[in-house]
Amino acid sequence: MTTVLICDDRRSVREGLTRVMSAVAGVQRIDCVAHGDELLARYARQSVDVVLVGTQRAVPTGVEATRRLVAAHPQANVIVFGAPDDAGSIAAAIAGGARGYLRWDASRPELVAALAHTLASTSVPTPRVPTDPGVQLTERELQVLRGMSQGKSNGQIGRELYLSEDTVKTHARRLFRKLGVRDRAQAVAHGFRRGLVS
């Protein structure tokens, strides 16, 4: 049986995620906290199997809560959740020690897979797994991925690399296909896990 702790400063998000998690087989207990201080205090009193931490664009609280919890409790299994196009927050949280991430609109099977893989001490999978784990990105694709990991738009990446925005989008589509991901956030998270970006 799995115990889950949810941390997000929005009550509606906490309640919504609690409803979804309650329907996942094997989840025994779900607790919620609103802030990083509460998260640290609650985890110190009673550790849980999985911690879900919400992230928001340009709001550092979720990322900071993740960093503080993992620094104090390296064994904590943290999954961040947020908007699929918020690559900056997701990348920062993974760099801070999160095991993986989920999109806001993750399906129940994706939630179940994330919990199972986290408890099995493996990386949280992206919804689609590349068929060839040894696939190599070109130097240009790596440059685009690094730009994404810094939260830059396609236009910003293009200006830095002297490429048109359409060309950047083409490289992005190719690297998404190679990595078996669907969007920027998944690509950045996958890049951090594989050591492609840092």
PDB file of C-alpha atoms in Angstrom:
ATOM      1  CA  MET A   1       0.000   0.000   0.000  1.00  0.00           C
ATOM      2  CA  THR A   2       1.288   3.454  -0.940  1.00  0.00           C
ATOM      3  CA  THR A   3       1.225   6.689   1.051  1.00  0.00           C
ATOM      4  CA  VAL A   4       1.258  10.001  -0.811  1.00  0.00           C
ATOM      5  CA  LEU A   5       1.921  13.572   0.308  1.00  0.00           C
ATOM      6  CA  ILE A   6       0.749  16.421  -1.953  1.00  0.00           C
ATOM      7  CA  CYS A   7       2.280  19.898  -1.710  1.00  0.00           C
ATOM      8  CA  ASP A   8       0.720  22.833  -3.577  1.00  0.00           C
ATOM      9  CA  ASP A   9      -0.361  26.267  -2.389  1.00  0.00           C
ATOM     10  CA  ARG A  10      -3.620  26.114  -4.379  1.00  0.00           C
ATOM     11  CA  ARG A  11      -6.451  24.440  -2.505  1.00  0.00           C
ATOM     12  CA  SER A  12      -8.306  23.526  -5.700  1.00  0.00           C
ATOM     13  CA  VAL A  13      -5.224  21.716  -7.024  1.00  0.00           C
ATOM     14  CA  ARG A  14      -4.727  19.812  -3.761  1.00  0.00           C
ATOM     15  CA  GLU A  15      -8.370  18.748  -3.694  1.00  0.00           C
ATOM     16  CA  GLY A  16      -8.444  17.799  -7.360  1.00  0.00           C
ATOM     17  CA  LEU A  17      -5.280  15.738  -7.164  1.00  0.00           C
ATOM     18  CA  THR A  18      -6.508  14.057  -3.989  1.00  0.00           C
ATOM     19  CA  ARG A  19      -9.665  12.953  -5.809  1.00  0.00           C
ATOM     20  CA  VAL A  20      -7.635  11.508  -8.678  1.00  0.00           C
ATOM     21  CA  MET A  21      -5.122   9.772  -6.406  1.00  0.00           C
ATOM     22  CA  SER A  22      -7.908   8.319  -4.251  1.00  0.00           C
ATOM     23  CA  ALA A  23      -9.068   6.352  -7.272  1.00  0.00           C
ATOM     24  CA  VAL A  24      -5.644   4.800  -7.862  1.00  0.00           C
ATOM     25  CA  ALA A  25      -5.499   1.209  -6.644  1.00  0.00           C
ATOM     26  CA  GLY A  26      -2.964   0.634  -3.877  1.00  0.00           C
ATOM     27  CA  VAL A  27      -2.919   4.204  -2.556  1.00  0.00           C
ATOM     28  CA  GLN A  28      -3.657   3.862   1.140  1.00  0.00           C
ATOM     29  CA  ARG A  29      -3.260   7.377   2.537  1.00  0.00           C
ATOM     30  CA  ILE A  30      -3.109  10.860   1.010  1.00  0.00           C
ATOM     31  CA  ASP A  31      -2.082  13.924   2.985  1.00  0.00           C
ATOM     32  CA  CYS A  32      -1.838  17.511   1.755  1.00  0.00           C
ATOM     33  CA  VAL A  33       0.209  20.548   2.709  1.00  0.00           C
ATOM     34  CA  ALA A  34       0.251  24.034   1.201  1.00  0.00           C
ATOM     35  CA  HIS A  35       3.850  25.208   1.619  1.00  0.00           C
ATOM     36  CA  GLY A  36       7.456  24.051   1.770  1.00  0.00           C
ATOM     37  CA  ASP A  37       7.759  24.582   5.526  1.00  0.00           C
ATOM     38  CA  GLU A  38       4.725  22.369   6.122  1.00  0.00           C
ATOM     39  CA  LEU A  39       6.138  19.794   3.710  1.00  0.00           C
ATOM     40  CA  LEU A  40       9.425  19.539   5.603  1.00  0.00           C
ATOM     41  CA  ALA A  41       7.699  19.359   8.982  1.00  0.00           C
ATOM     42  CA  ARG A  42       5.202  16.709   7.874  1.00  0.00           C
ATOM     43  CA  TYR A  43       7.827  14.558   6.151  1.00  0.00           C
ATOM     44  CA  ALA A  44      10.124  14.759   9.177  1.00  0.00           C
ATOM     45  CA  ARG A  45       7.312  13.514  11.424  1.00  0.00           C
ATOM     46  CA  GLN A  46       6.261  10.680   9.151  1.00  0.00           C
ATOM     47  CA  SER A  47       7.917   9.817   5.856  1.00  0.00           C
ATOM     48  CA  VAL A  48       5.726   8.812   2.944  1.00  0.00           C
ATOM     49  CA  ASP A  49       6.297   6.713  -0.159  1.00  0.00           C
ATOM     50  CA  VAL A  50       5.794   9.448  -2.759  1.00  0.00           C
ATOM     51  CA  VAL A  51       5.677  13.257  -2.585  1.00  0.00           C
ATOM     52  CA  LEU A  52       3.875  15.177  -5.345  1.00  0.00           C
ATOM     53  CA  VAL A  53       4.929  18.837  -5.584  1.00  0.00           C
ATOM     54  CA  GLY A  54       3.157  21.357  -7.802  1.00  0.00           C
ATOM     55  CA  THR A  55       5.109  23.828  -9.935  1.00  0.00           C
ATOM     56  CA  GLN A  56       3.959  27.064 -11.532  1.00  0.00           C
ATOM     57  CA  ARG A  57       5.561  29.171 -14.212  1.00  0.00           C
ATOM     58  CA  ALA A  58       7.660  32.014 -12.732  1.00  0.00           C
ATOM     59  CA  VAL A  59       6.695  30.965  -9.169  1.00  0.00           C
ATOM     60  CA  PRO A  60       9.682  29.346  -7.400  1.00  0.00           C
ATOM     61  CA  THR A  61       7.850  27.838  -4.406  1.00  0.00           C
ATOM     62  CA  GLY A  62       7.417  24.319  -5.811  1.00  0.00           C
ATOM     63  CA  VAL A  63      10.995  24.101  -7.047  1.00  0.00           C
ATOM     64  CA  GLU A  64      12.325  25.461  -3.762  1.00  0.00           C
ATOM     65  CA  ALA A  65      10.189  23.029  -1.735  1.00  0.00           C
ATOM     66  CA  THR A  66      11.605  20.157  -3.796  1.00  0.00           C
ATOM     67  CA  ARG A  67      15.200  21.274  -3.274  1.00  0.00           C
ATOM     68  CA  ARG A  68      14.746  21.724   0.479  1.00  0.00           C
ATOM     69  CA  LEU A  69      13.039  18.377   0.968  1.00  0.00           C
ATOM     70  CA  VAL A  70      15.609  16.401  -1.038  1.00  0.00           C
ATOM     71  CA  ALA A  71      18.481  18.217   0.686  1.00  0.00           C
ATOM     72  CA  ALA A  72      17.071  17.284   4.096  1.00  0.00           C
ATOM     73  CA  HIS A  73      15.848  13.818   3.092  1.00  0.00           C
ATOM     74  CA  PRO A  74      17.800  12.456   0.081  1.00  0.00           C
ATOM     75  CA  GLN A  75      15.710   9.300   0.103  1.00  0.00           C
ATOM     76  CA  ALA A  76      12.490  11.255  -0.593  1.00  0.00           C
ATOM     77  CA  ASN A  77      10.710  10.163  -3.771  1.00  0.00           C
ATOM     78  CA  VAL A  78       9.545  13.459  -5.267  1.00  0.00           C
ATOM     79  CA  ILE A  79       7.522  13.827  -8.447  1.00  0.00           C
ATOM     80  CA  VAL A  80       6.765  17.358  -9.643  1.00  0.00           C
ATOM     81  CA  PHE A  81       3.653  18.163 -11.612  1.00  0.00           C
ATOM     82  CA  GLY A  82       2.928  21.173 -13.750  1.00  0.00           C
ATOM     83  CA  ALA A  83       2.103  22.569 -17.171  1.00  0.00           C
ATOM     84  CA  PRO A  84       3.581  20.552 -20.051  1.00  0.00           C
ATOM     85  CA  ASP A  85       5.065  23.684 -21.628  1.00  0.00           C
ATOM     86  CA  ASP A  86       6.704  24.938 -18.419  1.00  0.00           C
ATOM     87  CA  ALA A  87      10.089  23.404 -19.176  1.00  0.00           C
ATOM     88  CA  GLY A  88      11.963  25.839 -16.945  1.00  0.00           C
ATOM     89  CA  SER A  89      10.181  24.900 -13.709  1.00  0.00           C
ATOM     90  CA  ILE A  90      10.248  21.193 -14.449  1.00  0.00           C
ATOM     91  CA  ALA A  91      13.936  21.224 -15.363  1.00  0.00           C
ATOM     92  CA  ALA A  92      14.821  23.205 -12.234  1.00  0.00           C
ATOM     93  CA  ALA A  93      12.856  20.807 -10.013  1.00  0.00           C
ATOM     94  CA  ILE A  94      14.532  17.749 -11.549  1.00  0.00           C
ATOM     95  CA  ALA A  95      17.912  19.429 -11.142  1.00  0.00           C
ATOM     96  CA  GLY A  96      16.915  19.988  -7.493  1.00  0.00           C
ATOM     97  CA  GLY A  97      16.360  16.287  -6.906  1.00  0.00           C
ATOM     98  CA  ALA A  98      12.896  15.402  -8.183  1.00  0.00           C
ATOM     99  CA  ARG A  99      12.712  11.869  -9.554  1.00  0.00           C
ATOM    100  CA  GLY A 100      10.478  12.868 -12.460  1.00  0.00           C
ATOM    101  CA  TYR A 101       7.401  14.836 -13.406  1.00  0.00           C
ATOM    102  CA  LEU A 102       3.801  14.532 -14.469  1.00  0.00           C
ATOM    103  CA  ARG A 103       1.718  16.854 -16.614  1.00  0.00           C
ATOM    104  CA  TRP A 104      -1.345  18.476 -15.055  1.00  0.00           C
ATOM    105  CA  ASP A 105      -3.470  16.432 -17.451  1.00  0.00           C
ATOM    106  CA  ALA A 106      -1.749  13.101 -16.799  1.00  0.00           C
ATOM    107  CA  SER A 107      -4.071  10.127 -17.228  1.00  0.00           C
ATOM    108  CA  ARG A 108      -4.729   7.637 -14.463  1.00  0.00           C
ATOM    109  CA  PRO A 109      -2.506   4.994 -16.151  1.00  0.00           C
ATOM    110  CA  GLU A 110       0.332   7.555 -16.241  1.00  0.00           C
ATOM    111  CA  LEU A 111      -0.180   8.273 -12.528  1.00  0.00           C
ATOM    112  CA  VAL A 112      -0.101   4.561 -11.731  1.00  0.00           C
ATOM    113  CA  ALA A 113       3.045   4.079 -13.835  1.00  0.00           C
ATOM    114  CA  ALA A 114       4.752   7.038 -12.161  1.00  0.00           C
ATOM    115  CA  LEU A 115       4.012   5.704  -8.678  1.00  0.00           C
ATOM    116  CA  ALA A 116       5.093   2.175  -9.565  1.00  0.00           C
ATOM    117  CA  HIS A 117       8.354   3.237 -11.166  1.00  0.00           C
ATOM    118  CA  THR A 118       9.200   5.651  -8.378  1.00  0.00           C
ATOM    119  CA  LEU A 119       8.633   2.998  -5.715  1.00  0.00           C
ATOM    120  CA  ALA A 120      10.730   0.571  -7.743  1.00  0.00           C
ATOM    121  CA  SER A 121      13.625   3.073  -7.546  1.00  0.00           C
ATOM    122  CA  THR A 122      13.712   3.749 -11.251  1.00  0.00           C
ATOM    123  CA  SER A 123      13.185   6.973 -13.149  1.00  0.00           C
ATOM    124  CA  VAL A 124       9.622   8.072 -13.721  1.00  0.00           C
ATOM    125  CA  PRO A 125       8.869   7.198 -17.334  1.00  0.00           C
ATOM    126  CA  THR A 126       7.704   9.637 -19.952  1.00  0.00           C
ATOM    127  CA  PRO A 127       4.407   8.608 -21.535  1.00  0.00           C
ATOM    128  CA  ARG A 128       6.205   7.208 -24.589  1.00  0.00           C
ATOM    129  CA  VAL A 129       9.507   5.417 -24.313  1.00  0.00           C
ATOM    130  CA  PRO A 130      12.065   5.634 -27.129  1.00  0.00           C
ATOM    131  CA  THR A 131      12.474   2.354 -28.975  1.00  0.00           C
ATOM    132  CA  ASP A 132      16.259   2.799 -29.066  1.00  0.00           C
ATOM    133  CA  PRO A 133      17.606   3.992 -25.697  1.00  0.00           C
ATOM    134  CA  GLY A 134      21.030   4.526 -27.287  1.00  0.00           C
ATOM    135  CA  VAL A 135      19.774   7.029 -29.866  1.00  0.00           C
ATOM    136  CA  GLN A 136      22.094   9.990 -30.373  1.00  0.00           C
ATOM    137  CA  LEU A 137      21.054  13.601 -30.898  1.00  0.00           C
ATOM    138  CA  THR A 138      22.887  15.777 -33.397  1.00  0.00           C
ATOM    139  CA  GLU A 139      24.870  18.744 -32.096  1.00  0.00           C
ATOM    140  CA  ARG A 140      22.161  21.113 -33.355  1.00  0.00           C
ATOM    141  CA  GLU A 141      19.433  19.097 -31.617  1.00  0.00           C
ATOM    142  CA  LEU A 142      21.464  19.201 -28.391  1.00  0.00           C
ATOM    143  CA  GLN A 143      21.800  22.975 -28.738  1.00  0.00           C
ATOM    144  CA  VAL A 144      18.033  23.298 -29.127  1.00  0.00           C
ATOM    145  CA  LEU A 145      17.442  20.997 -26.130  1.00  0.00           C
ATOM    146  CA  ARG A 146      19.847  23.057 -24.005  1.00  0.00           C
ATOM    147  CA  GLY A 147      17.984  26.210 -24.978  1.00  0.00           C
ATOM    148  CA  MET A 148      14.714  24.586 -23.951  1.00  0.00           C
ATOM    149  CA  SER A 149      16.243  23.570 -20.608  1.00  0.00           C
ATOM    150  CA  GLN A 150      16.977  27.267 -19.975  1.00  0.00           C
ATOM    151  CA  GLY A 151      13.334  28.156 -20.591  1.00  0.00           C
ATOM    152  CA  LYS A 152      14.002  29.923 -23.900  1.00  0.00           C
ATOM    153  CA  SER A 153      11.379  30.220 -26.624  1.00  0.00           C
ATOM    154  CA  ASN A 154      11.932  28.847 -30.118  1.00  0.00           C
ATOM    155  CA  GLY A 155      12.471  32.411 -31.316  1.00  0.00           C
ATOM    156  CA  GLN A 156      15.147  33.076 -28.673  1.00  0.00           C
ATOM    157  CA  ILE A 157      16.911  29.810 -29.488  1.00  0.00           C
ATOM    158  CA  GLY A 158      16.800  30.642 -33.175  1.00  0.00           C
ATOM    159  CA  ARG A 159      18.327  34.095 -32.665  1.00  0.00           C
ATOM    160  CA  GLU A 160      21.172  32.642 -30.604  1.00  0.00           C
ATOM    161  CA  LEU A 161      21.890  29.904 -33.160  1.00  0.00           C
ATOM    162  CA  TYR A 162      21.251  32.117 -36.225  1.00  0.00           C
ATOM    163  CA  LEU A 163      18.375  29.887 -37.306  1.00  0.00           C
ATOM    164  CA  SER A 164      14.810  30.661 -38.308  1.00  0.00           C
ATOM    165  CA  GLU A 165      12.082  29.802 -35.814  1.00  0.00           C
ATOM    166  CA  ASP A 166      10.720  27.219 -38.263  1.00  0.00           C
ATOM    167  CA  THR A 167      14.135  25.535 -38.407  1.00  0.00           C
ATOM    168  CA  VAL A 168      14.248  25.391 -34.597  1.00  0.00           C
ATOM    169  CA  LYS A 169      10.775  23.817 -34.608  1.00  0.00           C
ATOM    170  CA  THR A 170      11.995  21.207 -37.106  1.00  0.00           C
ATOM    171  CA  HIS A 171      14.965  20.315 -34.876  1.00  0.00           C
ATOM    172  CA  ALA A 172      12.616  20.207 -31.876  1.00  0.00           C
ATOM    173  CA  ARG A 173      10.241  17.796 -33.622  1.00  0.00           C
ATOM    174  CA  ARG A 174      13.156  15.548 -34.553  1.00  0.00           C
ATOM    175  CA  LEU A 175      14.566  15.424 -31.022  1.00  0.00           C
ATOM    176  CA  PHE A 176      11.073  14.800 -29.599  1.00  0.00           C
ATOM    177  CA  ARG A 177      10.752  11.831 -31.966  1.00  0.00           C
ATOM    178  CA  LYS A 178      14.202  10.484 -31.087  1.00  0.00           C
ATOM    179  CA  LEU A 179      13.602  10.785 -27.345  1.00  0.00           C
ATOM    180  CA  GLY A 180      10.049   9.428 -27.577  1.00  0.00           C
ATOM    181  CA  VAL A 181       8.488  12.491 -25.951  1.00  0.00           C
ATOM    182  CA  ARG A 182       5.590  14.755 -26.840  1.00  0.00           C
ATOM    183  CA  ASP A 183       6.588  18.225 -25.705  1.00  0.00           C
ATOM    184  CA  ARG A 184       9.319  20.531 -24.399  1.00  0.00           C
ATOM    185  CA  ALA A 185       8.829  19.669 -20.731  1.00  0.00           C
ATOM    186  CA  GLN A 186       9.162  15.940 -21.358  1.00  0.00           C
ATOM    187  CA  ALA A 187      12.215  16.530 -23.549  1.00  0.00           C
ATOM    188  CA  VAL A 188      13.949  18.632 -20.891  1.00  0.00           C
ATOM    189  CA  ALA A 189      13.162  16.148 -18.111  1.00  0.00           C
ATOM    190  CA  HIS A 190      14.409  13.273 -20.281  1.00  0.00           C
ATOM    191  CA  GLY A 191      17.532  15.285 -21.116  1.00  0.00           C
ATOM    192  CA  PHE A 192      18.328  15.793 -17.429  1.00  0.00           C
ATOM    193  CA  ARG A 193      17.810  12.125 -16.641  1.00  0.00           C
ATOM    194  CA  ARG A 194      20.099  11.045 -19.504  1.00  0.00           C
ATOM    195  CA  GLY A 195      22.706  13.699 -18.713  1.00  0.00           C
ATOM    196  CA  LEU A 196      22.199  15.459 -22.037  1.00  0.00           C
ATOM    197  CA  VAL A 197      21.697  18.783 -20.260  1.00  0.00           C
ATOM    198  CA  SER A 198      22.783  19.990 -16.848  1.00  0.00           C
TER     199      SER A 198
END
